[in-house]
Coordinates of C-alpha atoms in Angstrom, one line a residue:
X1 CA 0.0 0.0 0.0
X2 CA 2.8 2.4 0.9
X3 CA 4.5 1.6 -2.3
X4 CA 1.4 2.6 -4.2
X5 CA 1.0 6.0 -2.3
X6 CA 4.5 7.1 -3.2
X7 CA 3.9 7.4 -7.0
X8 CA 0.6 9.1 -6.3
X9 CA 2.3 11.8 -4.1
X10 CA 4.9 12.4 -6.7
X11 CA 2.2 12.9 -9.4
X12 CA 0.4 15.3 -7.1
X13 CA 3.6 17.2 -6.3
X14 CA 4.3 17.5 -10.0
X15 CA 0.8 18.8 -10.7
X16 CA 1.2 21.4 -8.0
X17 CA 4.5 22.6 -9.4
X18 CA 3.0 22.9 -12.9
X19 CA 0.0 24.9 -11.6
X20 CA 2.4 27.4 -9.9
X21 CA 4.3 28.1 -13.1
X22 CA 1.2 29.2 -14.9
X23 CA 0.2 32.1 -12.6
X24 CA -0.4 35.6 -14.2
X25 CA 2.5 38.0 -14.5
X26 CA 3.7 41.1 -16.4
X27 CA 5.6 40.4 -19.6
X28 CA 6.1 44.2 -20.2
X29 CA 5.5 47.2 -18.0
X30 CA 5.2 50.9 -19.0
X31 CA 8.2 53.3 -18.6
X32 CA 8.3 57.1 -18.1
X33 CA 7.6 58.8 -21.4
X34 CA 8.2 62.2 -22.9
X35 CA 5.8 63.3 -25.6
X36 CA 5.4 66.5 -27.5
X37 CA 2.2 68.4 -27.4
X38 CA 0.0 67.2 -30.2
X39 CA 2.0 64.0 -30.8
X40 CA 0.9 60.4 -30.0
X41 CA 1.9 58.7 -26.8
X42 CA 2.0 54.9 -26.3
X43 CA 2.4 53.3 -22.9
X44 CA 3.0 49.5 -23.3
X45 CA 1.6 46.7 -21.0
X46 CA 1.8 42.9 -21.6
X47 CA 0.5 40.1 -19.3
X48 CA 1.2 36.4 -19.3
X49 CA -1.1 33.6 -18.2
X50 CA -3.9 36.2 -17.6
X51 CA -7.1 36.4 -19.5
X52 CA -9.1 38.5 -17.1
X53 CA -10.0 42.3 -17.0
X54 CA -7.2 44.8 -17.6
X55 CA -7.5 48.5 -17.0
X56 CA -5.4 51.7 -16.9
X57 CA -5.4 54.4 -14.2
X58 CA -4.4 58.0 -14.5
X59 CA -3.1 59.6 -11.3
X60 CA -5.1 56.7 -9.6
X61 CA -8.3 57.3 -11.5
X62 CA -9.5 54.2 -13.5
X63 CA -10.0 54.9 -17.2
X64 CA -12.4 51.9 -17.6
X65 CA -12.3 48.3 -18.7
X66 CA -13.4 48.6 -22.3
X67 CA -10.8 48.7 -25.0
X68 CA -12.2 52.0 -26.5
X69 CA -12.3 53.7 -23.1
X70 CA -15.6 55.5 -23.5
X71 CA -15.5 59.1 -22.0
X72 CA -11.9 59.4 -23.0
X73 CA -12.0 60.3 -26.7
X74 CA -8.3 60.6 -27.2
X75 CA -7.5 57.5 -25.2
X76 CA -7.7 53.8 -26.2
X77 CA -6.3 50.3 -25.4
X78 CA -4.8 48.5 -28.3
X79 CA -3.0 45.2 -28.9
X80 CA -3.8 41.4 -29.1
X81 CA -5.7 40.7 -25.9
X82 CA -5.4 36.9 -26.5
X83 CA -1.7 37.3 -26.3
X84 CA -1.9 39.6 -23.3
X85 CA -1.1 42.9 -25.1
X86 CA -2.9 45.9 -23.5
X87 CA -1.1 49.1 -24.6
X88 CA -2.5 52.6 -23.8
X89 CA -2.6 55.1 -26.6
X90 CA -3.1 58.9 -26.4
X91 CA -3.5 61.1 -29.4
X92 CA -3.1 64.0 -29.7
X93 CA -1.2 64.6 -26.5
X94 CA -2.4 67.6 -24.5
X95 CA -1.0 69.3 -21.5
X96 CA -3.7 67.7 -19.3
X97 CA -2.3 64.3 -20.3
X98 CA 0.8 64.8 -18.2
X99 CA 0.2 62.4 -15.3
X100 CA 1.2 59.1 -13.7
X101 CA -0.2 56.0 -15.4
X102 CA -0.5 52.3 -14.2
X103 CA -1.5 49.0 -16.0
X104 CA -3.6 46.8 -13.6
X105 CA -4.7 43.1 -13.9
X106 CA -7.7 43.4 -11.6
X107 CA -8.7 39.8 -11.1
X108 CA -5.1 38.7 -10.6
X109 CA -4.4 41.7 -8.3
X110 CA -1.4 42.8 -10.4
X111 CA -0.3 46.5 -10.8
X112 CA 2.5 47.7 -13.0
X113 CA 5.0 50.3 -11.8
X114 CA 3.9 53.9 -12.4
X115 CA 4.9 55.5 -15.7
X116 CA 5.2 59.3 -15.8
X117 CA 4.1 61.0 -19.0
X118 CA 5.8 64.3 -19.6
X119 CA 4.2 66.6 -22.2
X120 CA 6.7 68.9 -23.9
X121 CA 5.5 72.2 -25.4
X122 CA 7.9 73.5 -28.2
X123 CA 8.7 77.2 -27.8
X124 CA 7.4 79.8 -30.2
X125 CA 9.6 82.3 -32.1
X126 CA 10.8 84.8 -29.6
X127 CA 10.1 88.5 -29.7
X128 CA 12.8 91.2 -29.8
X129 CA 11.6 94.5 -28.4
X130 CA 11.9 97.3 -30.9
X131 CA 12.4 94.9 -33.9
X132 CA 12.5 94.1 -36.7
X133 CA 14.5 97.3 -37.3
X134 CA 16.4 98.7 -34.3
X135 CA 17.8 102.2 -34.5
X136 CA 20.9 102.8 -32.4
X137 CA 23.6 105.4 -32.0
X138 CA 27.2 104.3 -32.4
X139 CA 29.2 104.4 -29.3
X140 CA 26.2 104.6 -27.0
X141 CA 25.7 101.4 -24.9
X142 CA 22.4 99.7 -25.4
X143 CA 20.5 96.6 -24.1
X144 CA 18.5 94.5 -26.6
X145 CA 15.7 92.4 -25.0
X146 CA 14.5 89.0 -26.4
X147 CA 11.4 87.6 -24.9
X148 CA 9.9 84.1 -25.2
X149 CA 6.2 83.6 -26.1
X150 CA 3.7 80.9 -25.4
X151 CA 3.6 78.3 -22.6
X152 CA 6.6 76.3 -23.6
X153 CA 7.6 73.3 -21.6
X154 CA 10.3 73.1 -20.5
X155 CA 11.3 76.7 -20.2
X156 CA 13.2 77.6 -23.4
X157 CA 16.7 78.9 -23.6
X158 CA 17.2 82.2 -25.4
X159 CA 20.4 82.7 -27.4
X160 CA 21.9 85.6 -29.5
X161 CA 23.7 85.0 -32.8
X162 CA 25.4 87.2 -35.3
X163 CA 26.5 85.6 -38.6
X164 CA 26.0 82.2 -37.1
X165 CA 28.3 83.0 -34.2
X166 CA 26.9 83.0 -30.7
X167 CA 27.3 86.3 -28.8
X168 CA 28.5 86.6 -25.3
X169 CA 27.5 89.2 -22.8
X170 CA 23.8 88.2 -22.3
X171 CA 21.8 87.9 -19.1
X172 CA 18.9 85.6 -18.5
X173 CA 15.8 86.7 -16.7
X174 CA 12.5 85.0 -15.8
X175 CA 10.0 87.2 -14.1
X176 CA 7.5 85.8 -11.5
X177 CA 3.8 86.1 -12.1
X178 CA 1.4 87.4 -9.4
X179 CA 0.4 83.8 -8.5
X180 CA 4.0 82.9 -7.9
X181 CA 4.4 81.0 -11.1
X182 CA 6.9 81.8 -13.8
X183 CA 5.9 83.4 -17.0
X184 CA 7.9 84.2 -20.1
X185 CA 11.6 84.4 -20.0
X186 CA 13.8 87.2 -21.3
X187 CA 17.4 87.4 -22.5
X188 CA 19.2 90.8 -22.5
X189 CA 22.1 91.5 -24.8
X190 CA 24.3 94.4 -23.8
X191 CA 26.5 95.9 -26.5
X192 CA 28.1 99.2 -27.6
X193 CA 27.5 99.4 -31.3
X194 CA 30.0 100.9 -33.7
X195 CA 29.7 102.2 -37.2
X196 CA 30.6 98.7 -38.5
X197 CA 27.4 97.4 -37.0
X198 CA 25.2 99.5 -39.3
X199 CA 23.0 97.0 -41.3
X200 CA 24.1 94.1 -39.2
X201 CA 21.5 91.3 -38.5
X202 CA 21.2 89.8 -35.0
X203 CA 19.2 86.6 -34.3
X204 CA 17.5 85.6 -31.0
X205 CA 16.8 81.9 -30.9
X206 CA 14.5 80.1 -28.5
X207 CA 15.3 76.4 -28.0
X208 CA 14.5 73.6 -25.6
X209 CA 14.2 69.9 -25.3
X210 CA 10.9 70.1 -27.1
X211 CA 12.6 71.8 -30.0
X212 CA 16.4 71.4 -30.1
X213 CA 16.8 73.3 -33.3
X214 CA 14.9 76.2 -31.8
X215 CA 13.0 79.0 -33.4
X216 CA 14.6 82.3 -34.5
X217 CA 13.7 86.0 -34.6
X218 CA 16.0 88.3 -36.6
X219 CA 16.5 92.1 -36.3
X220 CA 18.4 94.6 -38.3
X221 CA 20.5 97.3 -36.7
X222 CA 20.3 100.8 -38.2
X223 CA 23.0 103.0 -36.8
X224 CA 23.7 106.7 -36.6
X225 CA 27.3 107.3 -36.0
X226 CA 29.9 110.0 -35.9
X227 CA 32.5 110.2 -38.7
X228 CA 34.9 107.3 -39.2
X229 CA 38.1 109.0 -40.3
X230 CA 41.2 107.8 -42.2
X231 CA 44.2 110.1 -42.5
X232 CA 47.0 109.6 -44.9
X233 CA 50.2 111.5 -45.9
X234 CA 51.9 111.5 -49.3
X235 CA 54.8 110.9 -49.1
X236 CA 55.0 109.5 -45.6
X237 CA 58.8 109.6 -45.5
X238 CA 60.2 113.0 -46.5
X239 CA 63.4 115.1 -46.3
X240 CA 63.2 118.3 -44.4
X241 CA 62.0 121.1 -46.6
X242 CA 60.0 118.9 -49.0
X243 CA 56.2 119.3 -49.6
X244 CA 53.7 116.8 -48.1
X245 CA 50.0 116.4 -48.8
X246 CA 47.6 115.1 -46.1
X247 CA 44.3 113.6 -47.2
X248 CA 41.4 113.2 -44.6
X249 CA 38.6 110.8 -45.6
X250 CA 35.5 110.0 -43.6
X251 CA 32.2 108.1 -43.6
X252 CA 29.4 109.2 -41.4
X253 CA 25.7 108.9 -40.8
X254 CA 24.3 111.5 -41.0
X255 CA 26.8 113.2 -43.5
X256 CA 29.9 115.2 -42.6
X257 CA 29.4 118.8 -41.7
X258 CA 33.0 120.1 -41.3
X259 CA 36.7 119.6 -41.1
X260 CA 39.3 121.0 -38.7
X261 CA 43.1 120.6 -39.0
X262 CA 45.7 120.9 -36.2
X263 CA 49.4 120.4 -35.8
X264 CA 50.8 119.4 -32.4
X265 CA 47.4 120.4 -30.9
X266 CA 47.4 123.9 -32.4
X267 CA 44.9 124.8 -35.1
X268 CA 46.2 125.2 -38.6
X269 CA 44.8 128.6 -39.6
X270 CA 43.1 128.7 -43.0
X271 CA 42.9 124.9 -43.4
X272 CA 39.5 123.7 -44.5
X273 CA 38.3 120.7 -46.4
X274 CA 39.7 117.2 -46.6
X275 CA 43.2 118.2 -48.0
X276 CA 46.2 120.0 -46.4
X277 CA 49.6 120.8 -48.0
X278 CA 52.6 121.7 -45.9
X279 CA 56.4 122.0 -46.1
X280 CA 57.9 119.4 -43.8
X281 CA 60.4 120.3 -41.1
X282 CA 61.8 118.5 -38.0
X283 CA 58.8 119.5 -35.9
X284 CA 56.5 117.2 -37.8
X285 CA 58.3 114.2 -36.4
X286 CA 57.1 115.0 -32.8
X287 CA 54.1 117.2 -33.6
X288 CA 51.6 115.0 -35.5
X289 CA 49.0 116.5 -37.9
X290 CA 45.4 115.8 -36.9
X291 CA 42.1 116.0 -38.8
X292 CA 38.8 116.3 -36.9
X293 CA 35.6 115.6 -38.8
X294 CA 32.1 116.4 -37.5
X295 CA 28.5 115.5 -38.2
X296 CA 25.2 115.9 -36.3
X297 CA 25.9 112.8 -34.0
X298 CA 29.5 113.8 -33.0
X299 CA 33.0 114.1 -34.2
X300 CA 36.1 111.9 -34.7
X301 CA 39.8 112.8 -34.8
X302 CA 42.7 111.0 -36.5
X303 CA 46.4 112.0 -36.4
X304 CA 49.6 111.0 -38.1
X305 CA 53.3 111.9 -37.7
X306 CA 55.6 112.3 -40.7
X307 CA 58.9 110.5 -41.0
X308 CA 60.9 113.6 -41.5
X309 CA 64.6 113.0 -42.0
X310 CA 66.9 115.7 -40.8
X311 CA 70.5 116.2 -39.5
X312 CA 71.5 116.0 -35.9
X313 CA 70.5 118.9 -33.6
X314 CA 72.1 119.3 -30.2
X315 CA 69.4 119.1 -27.4
X316 CA 71.5 118.8 -24.3
X317 CA 75.1 119.9 -23.9
X318 CA 77.5 117.9 -21.7
X319 CA 78.1 119.6 -18.4
X320 CA 81.5 120.2 -16.8
X321 CA 82.3 117.6 -14.2
X322 CA 84.6 117.7 -11.2
X323 CA 85.4 114.5 -9.4
X324 CA 88.1 113.4 -6.9
X325 CA 91.0 111.4 -8.0
X326 CA 90.1 107.6 -8.2
X327 CA 86.4 108.2 -8.6
X328 CA 84.3 107.5 -11.7
X329 CA 83.3 110.3 -14.0
X330 CA 80.6 110.5 -16.7
X331 CA 79.4 112.9 -19.4
X332 CA 76.1 112.9 -21.2
X333 CA 74.8 114.8 -24.2
X334 CA 71.7 114.4 -26.3
X335 CA 71.5 114.8 -30.1
X336 CA 68.2 114.7 -32.0
X337 CA 68.0 113.6 -35.6
X338 CA 66.3 111.3 -38.0
X339 CA 67.7 108.8 -38.5
X340 CA 69.1 108.6 -35.1
X341 CA 72.6 110.2 -35.3
X342 CA 75.8 108.4 -34.3
X343 CA 77.4 110.0 -31.3
X344 CA 81.1 109.6 -30.5
X345 CA 83.3 110.9 -27.7
X346 CA 86.9 112.0 -28.1
X347 CA 89.4 114.2 -26.2
X348 CA 89.9 117.7 -27.4
X349 CA 92.7 117.6 -30.0
X350 CA 92.7 113.8 -30.2
X351 CA 91.0 111.8 -32.9
X352 CA 90.9 108.5 -30.9
X353 CA 87.3 107.5 -30.2
X354 CA 86.7 106.8 -26.5
X355 CA 83.1 105.7 -26.7
X356 CA 79.8 106.0 -28.5
X357 CA 76.3 106.8 -27.5
X358 CA 74.8 109.5 -25.3
X359 CA 76.9 108.8 -22.3
X360 CA 80.7 108.5 -21.7
X361 CA 81.9 106.8 -18.6
X362 CA 85.5 107.1 -17.3
X363 CA 86.2 104.7 -14.4
X364 CA 88.7 105.6 -11.6
X365 CA 90.0 108.8 -13.1
X366 CA 93.5 110.2 -12.5
X367 CA 95.2 113.5 -13.2
X368 CA 96.0 112.3 -16.7
X369 CA 92.3 112.1 -17.5
X370 CA 91.7 115.8 -16.8
X371 CA 90.9 117.9 -19.8
X372 CA 88.2 118.7 -22.3
X373 CA 86.0 115.9 -23.8
X374 CA 84.1 116.3 -27.1
X375 CA 80.7 114.9 -27.8
X376 CA 80.3 114.7 -31.6
X377 CA 77.5 113.8 -34.0
X378 CA 78.0 113.2 -37.7
X379 CA 75.8 115.1 -40.3
X380 CA 72.6 113.4 -41.5
X381 CA 71.7 112.0 -44.9
X382 CA 71.0 115.6 -46.2
X383 CA 74.5 116.7 -45.1
X384 CA 73.1 119.2 -42.7
X385 CA 73.3 119.4 -39.0
X386 CA 75.9 117.7 -36.8
X387 CA 78.6 119.3 -34.8
X388 CA 80.4 119.0 -31.5
X389 CA 80.1 120.1 -27.9
X390 CA 82.8 120.2 -25.2
X391 CA 82.9 119.8 -21.5
X392 CA 85.8 119.9 -19.1
X393 CA 86.7 117.2 -16.6
X394 CA 88.4 118.5 -13.5
X395 CA 90.2 115.9 -11.4
X396 CA 90.4 117.0 -7.8
X397 CA 93.9 116.0 -6.6
X398 CA 96.7 117.3 -4.4
X399 CA 98.3 120.5 -5.8
X400 CA 100.9 120.2 -8.5
X401 CA 103.7 122.8 -7.9
X402 CA 106.4 123.6 -10.5
X403 CA 109.2 126.1 -10.4
X404 CA 109.3 128.9 -13.0
X405 CA 112.4 130.4 -14.4
X406 CA 113.9 133.0 -12.1
X407 CA 116.6 135.4 -13.3
X408 CA 120.0 135.3 -11.5
X409 CA 120.6 138.2 -9.1
X410 CA 123.5 140.4 -8.0
X411 CA 124.8 140.2 -4.5
X412 CA 123.0 142.8 -2.4
X413 CA 120.6 143.4 -5.2
X414 CA 116.9 142.5 -5.6
X415 CA 115.8 139.0 -6.5
X416 CA 112.6 137.4 -7.7
X417 CA 111.6 133.7 -7.4
X418 CA 108.4 132.2 -8.9
X419 CA 106.4 129.0 -8.7
X420 CA 103.3 127.8 -10.6
X421 CA 100.5 126.0 -8.7
X422 CA 97.8 123.8 -10.3
X423 CA 95.1 122.7 -7.8
X424 CA 91.5 121.6 -7.7
X425 CA 90.0 122.4 -5.3
X426 CA 91.9 125.6 -4.9
X427 CA 94.7 125.5 -2.3
X428 CA 94.1 127.2 1.1
X429 CA 97.4 129.1 0.7
X430 CA 100.7 129.0 -1.2
X431 CA 103.6 129.1 1.3
X432 CA 107.2 130.0 0.8
X433 CA 109.6 128.6 3.4
X434 CA 113.4 128.7 3.9
X435 CA 115.9 128.0 6.7
X436 CA 114.8 130.5 9.2
X437 CA 111.2 131.2 8.3
X438 CA 108.1 131.0 6.0
X439 CA 105.7 133.4 4.5
X440 CA 102.3 132.9 2.8
X441 CA 101.4 136.6 2.0
X442 CA 102.6 140.1 2.8
X443 CA 106.1 141.0 3.8
X444 CA 108.6 139.8 6.4
X445 CA 112.0 141.6 6.7
X446 CA 113.7 141.4 3.3
X447 CA 111.0 139.1 1.9
X448 CA 107.6 139.8 0.2
X449 CA 105.1 137.2 -1.2
X450 CA 102.6 137.9 -4.0
X451 CA 100.1 135.3 -5.3
X452 CA 97.8 135.9 -8.3
X453 CA 95.9 133.9 -10.9
X454 CA 97.9 132.6 -13.9
X455 CA 96.7 133.8 -17.3
X456 CA 95.4 130.3 -18.2
X457 CA 95.3 127.1 -16.3
X458 CA 96.2 123.6 -17.5
X459 CA 93.0 122.0 -18.8
X460 CA 91.2 120.0 -16.2
X461 CA 93.8 120.5 -13.4
X462 CA 91.9 123.4 -11.9
X463 CA 92.8 127.1 -11.8
X464 CA 96.5 128.0 -11.9
X465 CA 98.2 130.4 -9.5
X466 CA 101.6 132.1 -9.7
X467 CA 103.3 132.9 -6.4
X468 CA 106.3 135.3 -6.4
X469 CA 108.8 135.6 -3.6
X470 CA 110.6 139.0 -3.7
X471 CA 114.0 139.4 -2.0
X472 CA 115.4 142.9 -1.4
X473 CA 119.2 143.1 -0.7
X474 CA 120.3 139.5 -1.4
X475 CA 122.9 138.0 0.9
X476 CA 125.5 135.2 0.4
X477 CA 123.3 132.7 2.2
X478 CA 120.4 133.3 -0.3
X479 CA 122.4 131.8 -3.1
X480 CA 123.4 128.6 -1.3
X481 CA 120.1 127.6 0.3
X482 CA 116.8 126.4 -1.3
X483 CA 113.5 128.1 -1.1
X484 CA 110.4 125.8 -0.9
X485 CA 107.1 126.7 -2.6
X486 CA 104.3 124.5 -1.3
X487 CA 100.4 124.4 -1.4
X488 CA 97.8 122.3 0.4
X489 CA 94.1 121.5 -0.3
X490 CA 91.7 118.9 1.2
X491 CA 93.3 116.1 -0.9
X492 CA 96.9 116.6 0.0
X493 CA 100.0 118.8 -0.4
X494 CA 102.4 119.5 -3.2
X495 CA 105.6 121.5 -3.4
X496 CA 108.9 122.2 -5.2
X497 CA 112.3 123.8 -4.4
X498 CA 113.4 126.9 -6.1
X499 CA 117.1 128.0 -6.1
X500 CA 118.4 131.5 -6.6
X501 CA 121.2 131.9 -9.2
X502 CA 124.0 134.4 -8.7
X503 CA 125.1 137.0 -11.3
X504 CA 128.9 138.1 -11.3
X505 CA 129.8 141.8 -11.8
X506 CA 133.4 141.3 -13.3
X507 CA 132.6 139.9 -16.8
X508 CA 130.2 142.8 -17.3
X509 CA 132.9 145.5 -16.4
X510 CA 135.4 143.9 -18.7
X511 CA 133.1 143.9 -21.6
X512 CA 132.1 147.6 -21.0
X513 CA 135.8 148.6 -20.7
X514 CA 136.8 146.8 -23.9
X515 CA 134.0 148.5 -25.8
X516 CA 135.0 151.9 -24.5
X517 CA 138.6 151.4 -25.4
X518 CA 137.8 150.5 -29.0
X519 CA 135.5 153.5 -29.3
X520 CA 138.3 155.8 -28.1
X521 CA 140.8 154.4 -30.5
X522 CA 138.5 154.9 -33.4
X523 CA 137.9 158.5 -32.3
X524 CA 141.6 159.3 -32.0
X525 CA 142.3 157.9 -35.5
X526 CA 139.7 160.1 -37.0
X527 CA 141.0 163.2 -35.2
X528 CA 144.7 162.4 -36.3
X529 CA 143.8 162.0 -39.9
X530 CA 141.8 165.2 -39.9
X531 CA 144.7 167.3 -38.4
X532 CA 147.2 165.7 -40.8
X533 CA 145.2 166.7 -43.8
X534 CA 144.8 170.3 -42.4
X535 CA 148.6 170.8 -41.9
X536 CA 149.5 169.3 -45.2
X537 CA 147.3 171.6 -47.0
X538 CA 149.0 174.6 -45.3
X539 CA 152.5 173.4 -46.2
X540 CA 151.7 172.9 -49.9
X541 CA 150.6 176.5 -50.1
X542 CA 154.1 177.7 -48.8
X543 CA 156.0 175.6 -51.2
X544 CA 154.2 176.9 -54.2
X545 CA 156.0 180.3 -53.7
X546 CA 159.6 179.1 -53.7
X547 CA 161.6 179.5 -56.9
X548 CA 164.6 177.2 -56.2
X549 CA 164.7 173.7 -54.8
X550 CA 168.1 172.4 -53.6
X551 CA 168.4 168.6 -53.1
X552 CA 171.0 167.4 -50.6
X553 CA 173.9 165.7 -52.4
X554 CA 173.5 162.0 -52.7
X555 CA 170.4 162.1 -54.7
X556 CA 170.3 159.8 -57.6
X557 CA 168.8 162.5 -59.8
X558 CA 171.3 165.2 -61.0
X559 CA 168.7 167.7 -61.8
X560 CA 168.8 170.8 -59.7
X561 CA 165.5 172.2 -60.5
X562 CA 162.2 170.2 -60.3
X563 CA 158.8 171.1 -59.6
X564 CA 157.6 170.4 -56.2
X565 CA 155.1 167.9 -57.6
X566 CA 157.9 165.6 -58.6
X567 CA 159.6 165.5 -55.2
X568 CA 157.9 163.0 -52.8
X569 CA 159.2 160.6 -50.2
X570 CA 159.4 159.8 -46.5
X571 CA 161.7 161.2 -43.9
X572 CA 163.5 157.9 -43.7
X573 CA 164.2 157.0 -47.4
X574 CA 165.2 160.4 -48.7
X575 CA 167.3 163.3 -47.5
X576 CA 165.6 166.4 -46.1
X577 CA 164.3 169.0 -48.4
X578 CA 165.7 172.5 -47.9
X579 CA 163.2 175.3 -48.7
X580 CA 165.0 178.7 -49.3
X581 CA 163.5 181.9 -48.3
X582 CA 161.1 180.1 -45.9
X583 CA 162.2 180.7 -42.4
X584 CA 158.9 179.6 -40.9
X585 CA 159.8 175.9 -41.3
X586 CA 162.3 174.4 -38.8
X587 CA 164.3 171.2 -39.4
X588 CA 164.7 168.9 -36.5
X589 CA 167.7 166.7 -35.9
X590 CA 166.5 164.0 -38.2
X591 CA 165.6 166.5 -40.9
X592 CA 161.9 165.9 -40.6
X593 CA 159.1 168.4 -40.0
X594 CA 158.0 168.7 -36.5
X595 CA 154.3 169.1 -35.8
X596 CA 152.6 169.5 -32.5
X597 CA 150.9 166.3 -31.4
X598 CA 147.2 167.2 -30.6
X599 CA 146.8 163.9 -28.7
X600 CA 149.5 164.7 -26.2
X601 CA 151.5 161.6 -27.0
X602 CA 148.6 159.1 -27.1
X603 CA 149.3 158.7 -30.8
X604 CA 152.8 159.5 -32.1
X605 CA 152.4 161.6 -35.3
X606 CA 155.5 162.7 -37.2
X607 CA 155.6 165.3 -40.0
X608 CA 157.0 164.5 -43.4
X609 CA 158.0 166.5 -46.4
X610 CA 155.1 167.7 -48.4
X611 CA 153.9 165.4 -51.1
X612 CA 154.4 166.1 -54.8
X613 CA 150.6 166.7 -55.3
X614 CA 148.8 169.2 -53.1
X615 CA 145.7 167.1 -53.3
X616 CA 147.2 164.0 -51.7
X617 CA 146.8 163.6 -47.9
X618 CA 148.3 160.1 -47.4
X619 CA 150.9 160.1 -44.7
X620 CA 152.5 157.3 -42.8
X621 CA 151.5 157.1 -39.2
X622 CA 153.2 155.6 -36.2
X623 CA 150.5 154.7 -33.6
X624 CA 151.0 153.4 -30.2
X625 CA 148.7 150.5 -29.1
X626 CA 146.1 151.7 -26.6
X627 CA 146.3 150.4 -23.2
X628 CA 143.5 148.2 -21.8
X629 CA 143.2 148.2 -18.0
X630 CA 142.2 145.1 -16.2
X631 CA 140.1 145.6 -13.1
X632 CA 140.4 143.3 -10.3

């Protein structure tokens, strides 16, 4: 019996398992759905192993069990009921259809999950306030407002475009209605239009999930704007002195009413209209020419500077500089020119270039760097301009003292010693010192000091001074000792030793005595010749009266009667001549004529017999050498 019950239990268990597998269940449940207003919406529902009543609910309200859903004209259930298909259709979808829907198997007690139907309302074309033609003034900021229309769901996005390019600078605004609900939305575009925006087309686009491509509204901008000016010069690059023509062109809405020209901010008198002719000079490089054009809306100004080429012009001269020894020194000068001039630095009188550019720097200067420095600019392309400017570098250093030539002096006579002082800064004093004393100014015993500016100082070493030490009544010790000339300033001291040379009296006396003796000898000679000629002329007159001439025997000539003109000779070579009937002539012991010596023996003059010719005055002279005395 037990063995027979076991198979029966297995069959019953099998049957029970098979009956559980055939219970009603959902093959497909509805999902959330988004539908456009006016479109058709379908919510699917499929059941298995169920052939009973199926109904749909809307927000918990049953729509009915019939397939055509009476009372709901836009709703129906469709599908093969035998296969368990019970889909809900809605057409056309309206805003009121937005709700939560469920598919229910009433007899099986089955309910699907809720499905939310969202109804989307596409936006309408937006409205741009003031469109489709918006009048604006260039340069004046403005806000353009685009407003959505209709009850679009979801709220649309408003965008601005120009030539297909999205514009930035917009703000989004959605005002609240009195009931607290939102109404239409606005988008505000802020811009400052220019003359280039005249006739431009702007587009406001409303788009949302219901209409991704959106709907557009276009406006056209109509601008009033002040003149837009362009200014040109022909030629733009010009040499100084050449003519230039400026042309001022403008576009404006409304039209241009006037032109005004200026140069460097100052009006050009008599210039009217769009053209101006000038003669270029260097000022046009830094003082641009401007053209101002006006209309009813406003005015605009444009300017341009000419590229005027001219030679270098000195703007700032280098300044004299004074620095202490070992410090750095610098000079600066400024030249103006176009093209920019080349500036070089040299020392005065030296062609070597020390540097180039507007500034010359000299590191750690010494006394040898003192002097004049030249800043030079070469002439420009036109050959005009250029030049040089000098500045002096003074190197402050201890004084430099040098001895000047001093003339030798006589013993017990006056003397003068000199020294030359270069110093920057100027010395506090120039002091002369010797064995027993010193003196800076004024007098002291036999000594007197004078200090005065030299005619011209050595370049860059500061002003020069000459200091003179006067000595009255020199003594032997003055010639053997040295005199010191020294000077001091804040940087140190300098000095030199000056010696006094002695001048001897003896050589001078000898020279004077020699010159006097020679002059006296010449004078005596002239006097002797003169007296000789005078006596000879008197003797010739006496001989002309004698009638007989007697020659002393021994003469080689035997004639006893010759004219006096044939008898000539000296007292030594011939015998004396005897003149008869002339007792006024006396013969000396040697038979020669004695004459009185007018020089009292300084010159020995001896008379001779008269010459044969009364016109001859040649006589032999015996002169004694003059004595020259030597002084100790």
